[in-house]
Coordinates of C-alpha atoms in Angstrom, one line a residue:
M1 CA 62.1 -85.6 96.0
S2 CA 60.3 -82.6 97.7
N3 CA 56.9 -81.4 96.5
S4 CA 58.1 -77.8 96.6
Q5 CA 59.8 -76.8 93.5
E6 CA 62.6 -74.2 93.4
P7 CA 62.1 -71.2 91.2
V8 CA 63.7 -71.5 87.8
I9 CA 66.2 -68.8 87.0
S10 CA 66.8 -68.1 83.3
S11 CA 70.3 -67.5 82.0
Y12 CA 69.8 -63.7 81.6
M13 CA 69.1 -63.5 85.4
L14 CA 72.5 -64.9 86.3
K15 CA 75.9 -63.4 86.0
R16 CA 78.5 -65.8 84.6
P17 CA 80.8 -66.6 87.5
G18 CA 84.5 -66.9 87.4
R19 CA 86.2 -70.2 86.4
G20 CA 86.0 -72.8 89.2
S21 CA 83.2 -71.1 91.2
A22 CA 79.7 -72.4 91.5
P23 CA 76.6 -70.2 91.1
S24 CA 74.6 -69.2 94.3
L25 CA 71.2 -67.6 94.9
A26 CA 70.4 -64.8 97.2
S27 CA 68.5 -65.6 100.3
T28 CA 65.7 -63.1 99.3
W29 CA 64.8 -62.7 95.7
T30 CA 62.0 -60.8 94.0
P31 CA 61.3 -61.7 90.3
P32 CA 61.1 -58.7 87.9
T33 CA 57.7 -57.3 86.9
A34 CA 56.7 -58.8 83.6
R35 CA 55.9 -56.2 80.9
K36 CA 52.3 -56.4 79.8
R37 CA 51.9 -57.4 76.2
K38 CA 50.3 -54.8 74.0
T39 CA 47.2 -55.5 72.1
G40 CA 47.8 -56.4 68.4
I41 CA 47.1 -53.8 65.9
A42 CA 46.2 -56.0 63.0
N43 CA 42.5 -55.3 63.2
Q44 CA 42.8 -51.6 63.9
A45 CA 42.2 -48.6 61.6
P46 CA 45.2 -47.5 59.5
S47 CA 45.4 -44.1 61.4
A48 CA 45.5 -46.0 64.8
K49 CA 48.3 -48.2 63.4
R50 CA 50.4 -45.2 62.5
V51 CA 50.0 -43.6 66.0
Q52 CA 50.7 -46.9 67.9
S53 CA 53.7 -47.7 65.7
V54 CA 55.1 -44.3 66.4
S55 CA 54.4 -44.8 70.2
I56 CA 56.2 -48.2 70.3
A57 CA 59.2 -46.9 68.4
A58 CA 59.5 -43.9 70.7
N59 CA 59.3 -45.9 73.9
V60 CA 62.7 -47.5 73.4
G61 CA 64.9 -48.5 76.4
R62 CA 64.6 -50.8 79.5
D63 CA 62.4 -50.0 82.5
E64 CA 64.2 -48.6 85.5
D65 CA 62.5 -51.1 87.9
A66 CA 63.4 -54.1 85.8
E67 CA 67.0 -52.9 85.5
I68 CA 67.3 -52.7 89.3
A69 CA 65.8 -56.1 89.7
L70 CA 68.3 -57.6 87.2
V71 CA 71.2 -56.0 89.1
A72 CA 69.9 -57.4 92.4
I73 CA 69.9 -61.0 91.0
N74 CA 73.4 -60.6 89.6
A75 CA 74.5 -59.2 93.0
S76 CA 73.0 -62.2 94.8
A77 CA 75.1 -64.5 92.5
G78 CA 78.2 -63.2 94.2
A79 CA 79.3 -60.7 91.6
K80 CA 78.4 -57.7 93.8
T81 CA 78.9 -57.0 97.5
P82 CA 76.0 -56.0 99.8
T83 CA 77.3 -52.5 99.9
D84 CA 77.3 -52.2 96.2
L85 CA 73.8 -53.7 96.0
A86 CA 72.5 -51.1 98.4
L87 CA 74.1 -48.3 96.4
V88 CA 72.5 -49.7 93.2
K89 CA 69.1 -50.0 94.8
A90 CA 69.4 -46.5 96.1
K91 CA 69.9 -45.1 92.6
P92 CA 67.3 -42.4 92.0
V93 CA 64.7 -43.4 89.5
S94 CA 63.6 -40.7 87.0
T95 CA 60.1 -39.6 87.7
K96 CA 59.9 -37.3 84.5
P97 CA 57.0 -38.6 82.4
R98 CA 58.3 -40.0 79.1
P99 CA 56.0 -39.1 76.1
K100 CA 54.8 -42.1 74.3
N101 CA 54.6 -40.1 71.0
P102 CA 57.2 -37.3 70.9
E103 CA 56.3 -36.5 67.3
A104 CA 52.6 -36.0 68.3
C105 CA 53.5 -33.3 71.0
L106 CA 52.9 -30.7 68.3
V107 CA 49.2 -31.6 68.4
A108 CA 48.7 -29.8 71.7
L109 CA 49.8 -26.5 70.1
P110 CA 47.3 -24.0 68.7
T111 CA 46.7 -24.2 65.0
E112 CA 48.0 -20.6 64.4
L113 CA 51.3 -21.5 66.1
L114 CA 51.5 -24.7 64.1
D115 CA 51.1 -22.8 60.8
G116 CA 54.1 -20.6 61.7
I117 CA 56.2 -23.6 62.6
L118 CA 55.4 -25.8 59.6
E119 CA 56.2 -23.0 57.2
Y120 CA 60.0 -23.8 57.7
L121 CA 59.7 -27.5 57.1
S122 CA 60.4 -29.3 53.9
R123 CA 57.7 -31.1 51.9
K124 CA 59.1 -34.5 53.0
S125 CA 58.9 -33.6 56.7
L126 CA 55.4 -32.3 56.2
S127 CA 54.4 -35.5 54.5
C128 CA 55.7 -37.5 57.5
L129 CA 53.9 -35.3 60.0
S130 CA 50.6 -35.6 58.2
R131 CA 50.5 -39.3 59.2
V132 CA 50.8 -38.6 63.0
S133 CA 47.2 -37.5 63.7
R134 CA 44.1 -36.1 62.1
K135 CA 44.9 -32.6 63.2
M136 CA 48.5 -32.8 62.0
H137 CA 47.2 -34.2 58.7
E138 CA 44.9 -31.2 58.2
V139 CA 47.6 -28.6 59.1
A140 CA 50.4 -30.3 57.1
A141 CA 48.2 -30.9 54.1
L142 CA 47.2 -27.3 54.1
C143 CA 50.8 -26.2 54.0
L144 CA 51.6 -28.7 51.2
Y145 CA 48.7 -27.8 49.0
G146 CA 47.5 -24.4 50.2
E147 CA 50.0 -22.6 48.1
G148 CA 48.6 -24.3 45.1
I149 CA 50.0 -24.0 41.6
N150 CA 52.5 -21.2 40.9
R151 CA 55.3 -20.3 38.6
A152 CA 58.0 -20.8 41.2
M153 CA 57.4 -24.5 40.9
G154 CA 59.3 -26.5 38.2
E155 CA 57.3 -27.8 35.3
R156 CA 57.5 -31.4 36.5
R157 CA 56.2 -30.6 40.0
R158 CA 53.5 -28.3 38.6
R159 CA 52.2 -31.1 36.4
K160 CA 52.2 -33.6 39.2
L161 CA 50.4 -31.2 41.6
T162 CA 47.8 -30.5 38.9
N163 CA 47.1 -34.2 38.5
T164 CA 46.8 -34.6 42.2
I165 CA 44.3 -31.8 42.5
C166 CA 42.2 -33.3 39.7
R167 CA 42.2 -36.7 41.3
N168 CA 41.7 -35.8 45.0
P169 CA 38.7 -33.5 45.8
Y170 CA 39.7 -33.4 49.4
L171 CA 43.1 -31.9 48.6
A172 CA 41.6 -29.7 45.9
N173 CA 39.5 -27.9 48.5
M174 CA 42.7 -26.9 50.4
V175 CA 44.2 -25.0 47.4
K176 CA 44.1 -21.3 47.9
N177 CA 46.2 -19.9 45.1
I178 CA 46.5 -20.9 41.4
E179 CA 48.6 -19.5 38.7
A180 CA 47.5 -21.1 35.4
E181 CA 49.4 -20.5 32.2
Y182 CA 48.0 -21.6 28.9
V183 CA 50.5 -22.0 26.1
I184 CA 48.9 -23.9 23.1
R185 CA 51.0 -23.7 20.0
N186 CA 50.0 -22.7 16.5
L187 CA 49.3 -25.3 13.8
D188 CA 50.5 -23.0 11.1
W189 CA 53.6 -24.7 9.7
S190 CA 55.0 -21.4 8.4
T191 CA 55.4 -20.1 12.0
F192 CA 55.8 -23.4 13.9
R193 CA 59.2 -24.5 15.0
K194 CA 60.5 -27.1 12.6
P195 CA 61.2 -30.5 14.1
A196 CA 64.7 -32.0 14.0
I197 CA 65.5 -34.4 11.2
V198 CA 66.0 -38.0 12.5
Q199 CA 68.7 -40.0 10.8
R200 CA 68.0 -43.5 9.8
K201 CA 70.1 -46.3 11.4
D202 CA 71.0 -47.8 8.0
G203 CA 72.3 -44.4 6.8
A204 CA 69.8 -44.2 4.0
Q205 CA 67.7 -41.2 3.2
W206 CA 64.0 -40.9 4.1
T207 CA 61.6 -40.9 1.2
G208 CA 59.4 -37.9 0.7
E209 CA 56.3 -39.6 2.0
E210 CA 58.1 -41.0 5.1
Q211 CA 59.5 -37.6 5.9
A212 CA 56.1 -35.9 5.5
N213 CA 54.4 -38.4 7.8
M214 CA 57.1 -38.1 10.4
T215 CA 56.9 -34.3 10.4
L216 CA 53.1 -34.3 10.7
R217 CA 53.2 -36.8 13.6
R218 CA 55.7 -34.8 15.5
I219 CA 53.7 -31.6 15.2
E220 CA 50.5 -33.4 16.2
D221 CA 52.2 -34.9 19.3
E222 CA 53.4 -31.4 20.3
I223 CA 49.9 -30.0 20.0
D224 CA 48.4 -32.9 21.9
I225 CA 50.8 -32.4 24.8
S226 CA 50.1 -28.7 25.1
G227 CA 46.3 -29.2 24.7
R228 CA 46.4 -31.9 27.4
D229 CA 48.1 -29.6 29.9
A230 CA 45.4 -27.0 29.1
R231 CA 42.6 -29.4 29.9
L232 CA 44.3 -30.5 33.1
L233 CA 44.5 -26.8 34.2
D234 CA 40.8 -26.5 33.4
M235 CA 40.0 -29.5 35.5
A236 CA 42.1 -28.2 38.4
L237 CA 40.2 -24.9 38.3
N238 CA 36.9 -26.7 38.3
A239 CA 38.1 -28.9 41.3
A240 CA 39.6 -26.1 43.5
T241 CA 36.3 -24.8 44.8
K242 CA 37.8 -22.7 47.6
V243 CA 40.5 -20.9 45.7
Q244 CA 41.1 -17.3 46.9
S245 CA 43.7 -16.0 44.4
L246 CA 43.6 -16.8 40.7
V247 CA 46.1 -15.7 38.0
I248 CA 45.5 -16.7 34.4
R249 CA 47.9 -16.1 31.7
D250 CA 46.8 -17.1 28.2
K251 CA 49.7 -17.0 25.7
S252 CA 48.3 -19.4 23.3
R253 CA 48.7 -19.2 19.5
Y254 CA 45.8 -20.4 17.4
P255 CA 45.3 -20.2 13.7
T256 CA 43.0 -17.3 12.7
I257 CA 40.2 -19.7 11.6
W258 CA 40.1 -21.2 15.1
H259 CA 39.7 -18.0 17.1
E260 CA 36.0 -17.5 17.0
K261 CA 35.2 -21.3 17.2
H262 CA 37.6 -22.0 20.1
D263 CA 36.0 -22.2 23.5
F264 CA 38.1 -20.8 26.4
W265 CA 36.9 -23.1 29.1
W266 CA 38.5 -21.1 31.9
V267 CA 36.3 -18.2 30.8
E268 CA 33.2 -20.4 30.9
L269 CA 34.0 -21.6 34.4
L270 CA 34.3 -18.0 35.7
V271 CA 31.3 -16.8 33.8
N272 CA 29.0 -19.7 34.9
A273 CA 30.1 -19.2 38.5
A274 CA 29.3 -15.5 38.3
I275 CA 25.8 -16.0 36.8
D276 CA 25.1 -18.8 39.3
K277 CA 25.2 -21.7 36.7
P278 CA 28.2 -23.7 38.0
V279 CA 29.7 -26.7 36.1
G280 CA 28.7 -29.6 38.4
P281 CA 26.8 -29.8 41.7
T282 CA 29.2 -27.6 43.7
K283 CA 29.4 -23.8 43.4
R284 CA 32.8 -22.5 42.2
F285 CA 34.9 -19.4 43.1
E286 CA 32.7 -18.5 46.1
S287 CA 35.9 -17.5 48.0
L288 CA 37.7 -15.8 45.1
K289 CA 39.0 -12.4 46.2
T290 CA 41.9 -11.7 43.8
L291 CA 41.7 -12.2 40.1
N292 CA 44.4 -11.4 37.5
I293 CA 43.8 -12.1 33.8
S294 CA 46.7 -11.5 31.3
L295 CA 46.2 -12.0 27.6
G296 CA 49.0 -12.5 25.1
I297 CA 49.3 -10.5 21.9
H298 CA 47.8 -13.4 19.9
I299 CA 44.7 -13.7 22.0
S300 CA 43.9 -10.2 23.1
G301 CA 42.4 -9.3 19.7
W302 CA 40.0 -12.3 19.7
L303 CA 39.0 -12.8 23.3
R304 CA 36.6 -9.9 23.7
L305 CA 35.7 -8.1 26.9
E306 CA 32.1 -8.8 26.2
R307 CA 32.7 -12.4 27.2
L308 CA 34.7 -11.4 30.3
S309 CA 32.3 -8.8 31.6
P310 CA 30.0 -11.1 33.6
I311 CA 33.0 -12.1 35.7
L312 CA 32.8 -8.7 37.5
R313 CA 29.6 -10.0 39.2
L314 CA 31.4 -12.6 41.4
E315 CA 30.2 -12.0 44.9
S316 CA 33.5 -12.3 46.7
L317 CA 35.8 -10.6 44.2
E318 CA 37.5 -7.6 45.6
D319 CA 40.7 -7.1 43.5
A320 CA 40.7 -7.5 39.7
T321 CA 43.5 -6.9 37.2
F322 CA 43.1 -7.2 33.5
S323 CA 46.1 -6.9 31.1
G324 CA 46.1 -6.9 27.3
L325 CA 42.5 -6.0 26.7
V326 CA 41.6 -4.5 23.3
E327 CA 38.2 -2.9 22.5
S328 CA 37.7 -0.3 19.8
E329 CA 34.1 0.6 20.4
R330 CA 31.4 0.6 23.1
I331 CA 30.1 -2.9 24.0
A332 CA 26.4 -3.3 23.4
N333 CA 25.8 -6.6 25.4
W334 CA 27.5 -5.6 28.6
G335 CA 27.4 -8.5 31.1
C336 CA 27.4 -6.5 34.4
P337 CA 24.8 -3.9 35.5
E338 CA 25.6 -0.6 37.1
D339 CA 26.8 -1.0 40.7
G340 CA 26.6 -4.7 40.2
S341 CA 30.2 -5.5 41.1
K342 CA 31.8 -5.4 44.6
I343 CA 35.3 -4.9 43.3
K344 CA 37.3 -2.4 45.3
K345 CA 40.6 -2.4 43.4
L346 CA 40.5 -2.3 39.6
A347 CA 43.6 -2.3 37.4
L348 CA 43.7 -2.2 33.5
E349 CA 47.3 -2.7 32.5
N350 CA 48.6 -2.4 28.9
S351 CA 45.1 -2.0 27.6
F352 CA 43.9 -0.4 24.4
L353 CA 40.3 0.4 25.2
H354 CA 37.7 2.9 23.9
S355 CA 36.9 5.5 26.6
D356 CA 33.3 4.4 26.6
V357 CA 34.4 0.8 27.5
V358 CA 36.4 2.1 30.4
A359 CA 33.3 4.1 31.5
Q360 CA 31.3 0.9 31.4
L361 CA 33.9 -0.8 33.7
L362 CA 33.9 2.1 36.2
S363 CA 30.1 2.3 36.2
S364 CA 29.8 -1.5 37.0
C365 CA 31.9 -1.1 40.2
K366 CA 30.0 0.1 43.2
A367 CA 32.7 1.7 45.3
L368 CA 36.3 1.7 44.1
T369 CA 39.2 2.5 46.5
H370 CA 42.1 1.9 44.0
C371 CA 42.0 2.4 40.3
A372 CA 44.7 2.1 37.6
Y373 CA 44.4 2.5 33.9
A374 CA 47.3 2.4 31.3
Y375 CA 46.3 3.3 27.7
S376 CA 48.9 2.0 25.3
S377 CA 48.8 1.5 21.5
T378 CA 52.1 -0.3 21.5
N379 CA 51.6 -4.0 20.2
N380 CA 47.8 -3.4 20.5
F381 CA 47.1 -1.4 17.3
E382 CA 47.7 -3.2 14.0
P383 CA 46.2 -1.0 11.2
Y384 CA 47.3 -3.5 8.5
G385 CA 46.2 -6.6 10.5
D386 CA 43.1 -8.8 10.2
Q387 CA 40.2 -6.6 9.2
Y388 CA 37.8 -8.7 11.3
G389 CA 39.9 -8.3 14.5
C390 CA 39.5 -5.3 16.8
K391 CA 43.2 -4.5 16.7
S392 CA 42.9 -3.0 13.2
Q393 CA 40.6 -0.2 14.5
W394 CA 41.7 2.8 16.6
A395 CA 40.3 3.0 20.1
E396 CA 39.4 6.6 20.8
H397 CA 40.6 8.0 24.1
S398 CA 39.2 10.8 26.2
W399 CA 40.1 11.7 29.8
A400 CA 36.8 13.7 30.1
V401 CA 34.7 10.5 29.6
I402 CA 36.7 8.7 32.2
G403 CA 36.7 11.5 34.6
E404 CA 32.9 11.7 34.5
Q405 CA 32.6 8.1 35.7
L406 CA 35.3 8.6 38.3
Q407 CA 33.0 11.1 40.0
R408 CA 30.9 8.1 41.0
H409 CA 33.7 7.0 43.3
K410 CA 34.8 10.3 44.8
A411 CA 33.7 9.4 48.3
T412 CA 35.8 6.2 48.4
L413 CA 38.7 6.5 45.9
Q414 CA 42.1 6.5 47.7
A415 CA 44.6 5.9 44.9
L416 CA 44.4 6.8 41.2
N417 CA 47.1 5.8 38.6
L418 CA 46.6 6.9 35.0
F419 CA 49.1 6.4 32.1
Y420 CA 49.0 7.3 28.4
D421 CA 51.4 6.0 25.9
T422 CA 51.3 6.2 22.1
D423 CA 53.4 7.4 19.2
R424 CA 53.1 10.8 17.6
D425 CA 53.4 9.4 14.1
V426 CA 50.6 7.0 14.8
L427 CA 48.4 9.8 16.2
R428 CA 49.0 11.8 13.1
S429 CA 48.0 8.9 10.8
V430 CA 44.8 8.1 12.7
D431 CA 43.9 11.8 13.0
E432 CA 44.0 12.0 9.2
A433 CA 41.8 8.9 9.1
G434 CA 39.1 10.8 11.0
Y435 CA 39.5 9.5 14.5
D436 CA 39.2 11.7 17.5
T437 CA 42.7 12.0 19.1
E438 CA 42.0 14.8 21.6
P439 CA 42.5 13.4 25.1
K440 CA 40.9 16.4 26.9
D441 CA 41.2 16.4 30.8
L442 CA 39.7 14.7 33.8
G443 CA 38.1 17.8 35.3
S444 CA 38.4 18.9 38.8
L445 CA 39.3 16.4 41.5
G446 CA 38.8 18.7 44.4
D447 CA 35.8 16.8 45.7
F448 CA 37.8 13.5 46.1
A449 CA 38.1 13.7 49.9
Q450 CA 39.7 10.3 50.4
L451 CA 42.3 10.6 47.5
K452 CA 45.8 10.3 48.9
L453 CA 47.9 9.0 45.9
L454 CA 47.6 10.4 42.4
A455 CA 49.7 9.7 39.3
A456 CA 48.6 11.1 35.9
P457 CA 49.8 13.0 32.9
I458 CA 49.8 16.8 33.3
D459 CA 47.3 17.1 30.4
A460 CA 44.8 14.9 32.4
L461 CA 45.0 17.2 35.4
L462 CA 45.3 20.7 33.9
P463 CA 42.8 22.0 31.3
H464 CA 44.4 23.2 28.1
D465 CA 43.1 26.7 28.4
A466 CA 43.9 27.1 32.1
E467 CA 46.8 29.0 33.6
P468 CA 49.6 26.7 34.9
S469 CA 49.5 28.4 38.2
H470 CA 45.9 27.1 38.7
L471 CA 47.0 23.5 39.0
P472 CA 46.4 23.3 42.8
K473 CA 42.7 24.2 42.2
Y474 CA 42.1 20.9 40.4
L475 CA 43.7 18.7 43.1
P476 CA 42.1 17.5 46.3
K477 CA 43.3 19.1 49.6
G478 CA 44.0 15.8 51.3
L479 CA 46.4 14.6 48.5
E480 CA 49.7 13.4 50.0
S481 CA 51.7 12.1 47.0
L482 CA 51.6 13.4 43.5
D483 CA 53.2 11.8 40.4
I484 CA 53.1 14.0 37.2
R485 CA 54.0 12.7 33.8
V486 CA 55.3 15.0 31.0
D487 CA 56.5 14.0 27.5
A488 CA 56.5 15.1 23.9
L489 CA 52.7 14.5 23.7
T490 CA 52.1 17.1 26.4
R491 CA 50.1 20.0 25.1
L492 CA 51.4 22.3 27.8
E493 CA 54.4 24.3 26.7
P494 CA 57.6 23.1 28.4
A495 CA 58.5 26.7 29.3
R496 CA 55.3 27.0 31.4
F497 CA 55.7 23.6 33.1
G498 CA 57.9 25.1 35.8
A499 CA 55.3 27.6 36.8
A500 CA 52.8 24.8 37.3
I501 CA 55.2 22.9 39.6
E502 CA 56.0 26.1 41.5
S503 CA 52.4 26.8 42.1
L504 CA 52.2 23.7 44.3
A505 CA 54.5 25.5 46.8
T506 CA 53.0 28.9 46.6
N507 CA 49.3 27.8 46.9
R508 CA 49.5 25.5 49.9
S509 CA 46.6 26.8 51.9
G510 CA 45.1 23.6 53.5
S511 CA 47.2 21.3 51.4
V512 CA 49.0 18.3 53.0
L513 CA 51.0 17.4 50.0
R514 CA 54.3 15.8 51.1
T515 CA 56.0 14.3 48.1
L516 CA 56.2 15.2 44.4
H517 CA 57.6 13.1 41.6
V518 CA 58.0 14.5 38.0
S519 CA 58.4 11.8 35.4
V520 CA 60.0 13.1 32.2
G521 CA 59.9 11.2 28.9
D522 CA 63.0 10.4 26.9
D523 CA 61.7 12.4 24.0
I524 CA 61.9 15.7 25.8
K525 CA 64.8 17.7 27.2
V526 CA 64.8 18.4 30.9
D527 CA 66.4 21.8 30.4
D528 CA 63.4 23.0 28.5
L529 CA 61.1 22.5 31.5
Q530 CA 62.8 25.2 33.6
L531 CA 62.6 23.3 36.8
L532 CA 65.6 24.8 38.6
G533 CA 63.7 27.5 40.5
S534 CA 60.6 25.3 41.0
V535 CA 62.4 22.5 42.8
S536 CA 64.3 25.0 44.9
T537 CA 61.0 26.6 46.0
L538 CA 59.5 23.3 46.8
S539 CA 62.4 22.4 49.1
T540 CA 62.1 25.6 51.0
V541 CA 58.5 24.8 52.1
G542 CA 59.3 21.2 53.1
L543 CA 57.9 19.5 50.0
K544 CA 60.2 16.6 48.9
A545 CA 60.6 16.6 45.1
L546 CA 62.3 14.2 42.7
V547 CA 62.7 14.4 38.9
T548 CA 63.3 11.1 37.0
Q549 CA 63.4 10.2 33.3
H550 CA 62.2 6.9 31.9
R551 CA 60.5 6.1 28.6
M552 CA 57.8 3.9 30.1
H553 CA 57.8 5.1 33.7
R554 CA 54.7 4.5 35.8
L555 CA 54.1 3.3 39.3
G556 CA 55.8 0.0 40.0
H557 CA 58.3 0.3 37.2
P558 CA 62.1 0.9 37.7
V559 CA 63.2 4.5 37.6
K560 CA 66.6 6.0 36.9
E561 CA 67.3 9.4 38.5
I562 CA 68.5 12.4 36.6
H563 CA 71.9 13.6 37.8
G564 CA 72.7 17.2 37.0
D565 CA 73.8 20.5 38.5
M566 CA 70.7 22.3 37.3
L567 CA 68.4 20.3 39.7
D568 CA 68.6 20.7 43.5
Q569 CA 66.9 17.4 44.1
A570 CA 65.7 16.1 47.5
E571 CA 65.5 12.5 48.3
F572 CA 62.2 10.7 48.9
S573 CA 61.5 9.0 52.2
D574 CA 62.0 5.3 52.4
S575 CA 58.3 4.6 52.5
Y576 CA 57.6 6.6 49.3
D577 CA 57.9 3.6 46.9
E578 CA 55.7 1.5 49.1
E579 CA 53.1 4.2 49.3
M580 CA 53.0 5.0 45.6
A581 CA 53.0 1.3 44.5
D582 CA 50.2 0.3 46.9
G583 CA 47.7 -1.7 44.9
F584 CA 49.5 -1.3 41.6
D585 CA 52.4 -3.8 41.9
D586 CA 53.1 -5.7 38.7
E587 CA 53.4 -9.5 38.6
S588 CA 56.9 -10.8 38.5
G589 CA 57.7 -12.5 35.2
D590 CA 61.0 -14.2 36.4
D591 CA 61.4 -17.9 35.6
F592 CA 62.6 -20.3 38.1
D593 CA 64.6 -23.5 37.9
D594 CA 62.8 -26.8 37.5
D595 CA 62.1 -28.6 40.7
E596 CA 62.5 -32.3 40.4
S597 CA 61.0 -33.1 43.8
E598 CA 58.0 -35.4 44.2
V599 CA 54.6 -34.4 45.5
D600 CA 53.0 -36.7 48.0
D601 CA 49.3 -36.9 47.4
D602 CA 48.3 -39.2 50.2

């Protein structure tokens, strides 16, 4: 036997010959290049395991060179002719580089472009991409958790996300927006929803003691569930240190005896952050720019503005909206000094505040650009309510006091929205009780050089003893859009209202007023205002006018137009609603369907 050994050809290198033929080898044969074995990943980091596993899965398919070598061996076995073998070897090999990790090609894109792409992906896809690389993990996790907690989520998903934020500080720092809604039910059995009666399996009746114990247990369980959700929301607020937009709606119902003793922890978190005494080692709400606090009718009379006033001192806060505030007298222990707040947009919606309290709020702001105030006694004044609550006392209102403090912001104020809503019978009763019900007027706004948008009752703009034709003298020259409110509480005689509107067209020296909106209350007849000639005169000078009628109309609320032959109405431009509602948009209260999807907190 010869010392030289012939090369061993495995079965996959040979082509099965036809029956009765013997296999043969080519005269020249080159073995295929062996693929180098990859290093094991058992001892590598978990992130490296994910990347390498993706690379191996993506590099599926045989190598071009190995395929040509295998065909050459088969051809040498007699299955192919030399001509065919030459054609096969001459097959062009693709020189296009094959990415080892196609999923990771997004890593090379800029972060700004990635943010725009990932917005259209589902949460499941974002969760998969977050495992590709560190950069993709940061961008995908920011898309998953940056939107935070909002009302668009279902109740199940909202609870899971709240638990995730409480458990994982890294993910909590990515949260930018939070909408927290507190709904703790009342323990008063007379107003609490009665539990359903459970039938016994044996058909017998429950005894009185068993029925009472079952009812008490069901009510306590319900209270524990709602209270636990409230504590989780408090923990989420404390964990999300970089939140930028915060909406808090407290619609809880407590027994009267609990009100003064109950601690609103979300208030304590905001106040402690404002006075530089945070809960824990890390400062909270340093990036907070937008704050919206809405109080329900059961809480507004007990959560006093005195406790909320230090929140105005937050360094980064620029836009603040308060809804449902009730204060019947000036606050002695005010928590924010003059010019101590950097708020630029202040909105007081559905509030029942004493004019001195509004003056305190305006004096605390250094330079306002947008201001909205809606004075409303509806659901806020309860003369026969609890004598210790502030809702049982009338909050005196005066436009003159508010106008004096608005003069502090005449160099920066760009939009002003004022609304006054009450009932004539209520005014008559409180006037007999000795309260001051004279609203007076704001005074002249001619020095407000930056004021572009103005919405207010006609009584707040025009003094009671002034001629209607003098209305342009009390308005700034740079005003572009004007919204005037008139209703049954207006002191100006309806017959003279048309003259006041017509004066805006006759006295236009230096005025840039482009649009005019007259909002008429349901309790007054439009025919009595004598607007036929006024609207026609406005249209001749190029001033677009619109007359609408809505009981509670103000900026941001739906409006229905008045259709009649007596008014030659012109249509507003398309951008009018956007201009007038800038800075005063109301929060949507629509409910959404429950989302049953899971939240990945890895």
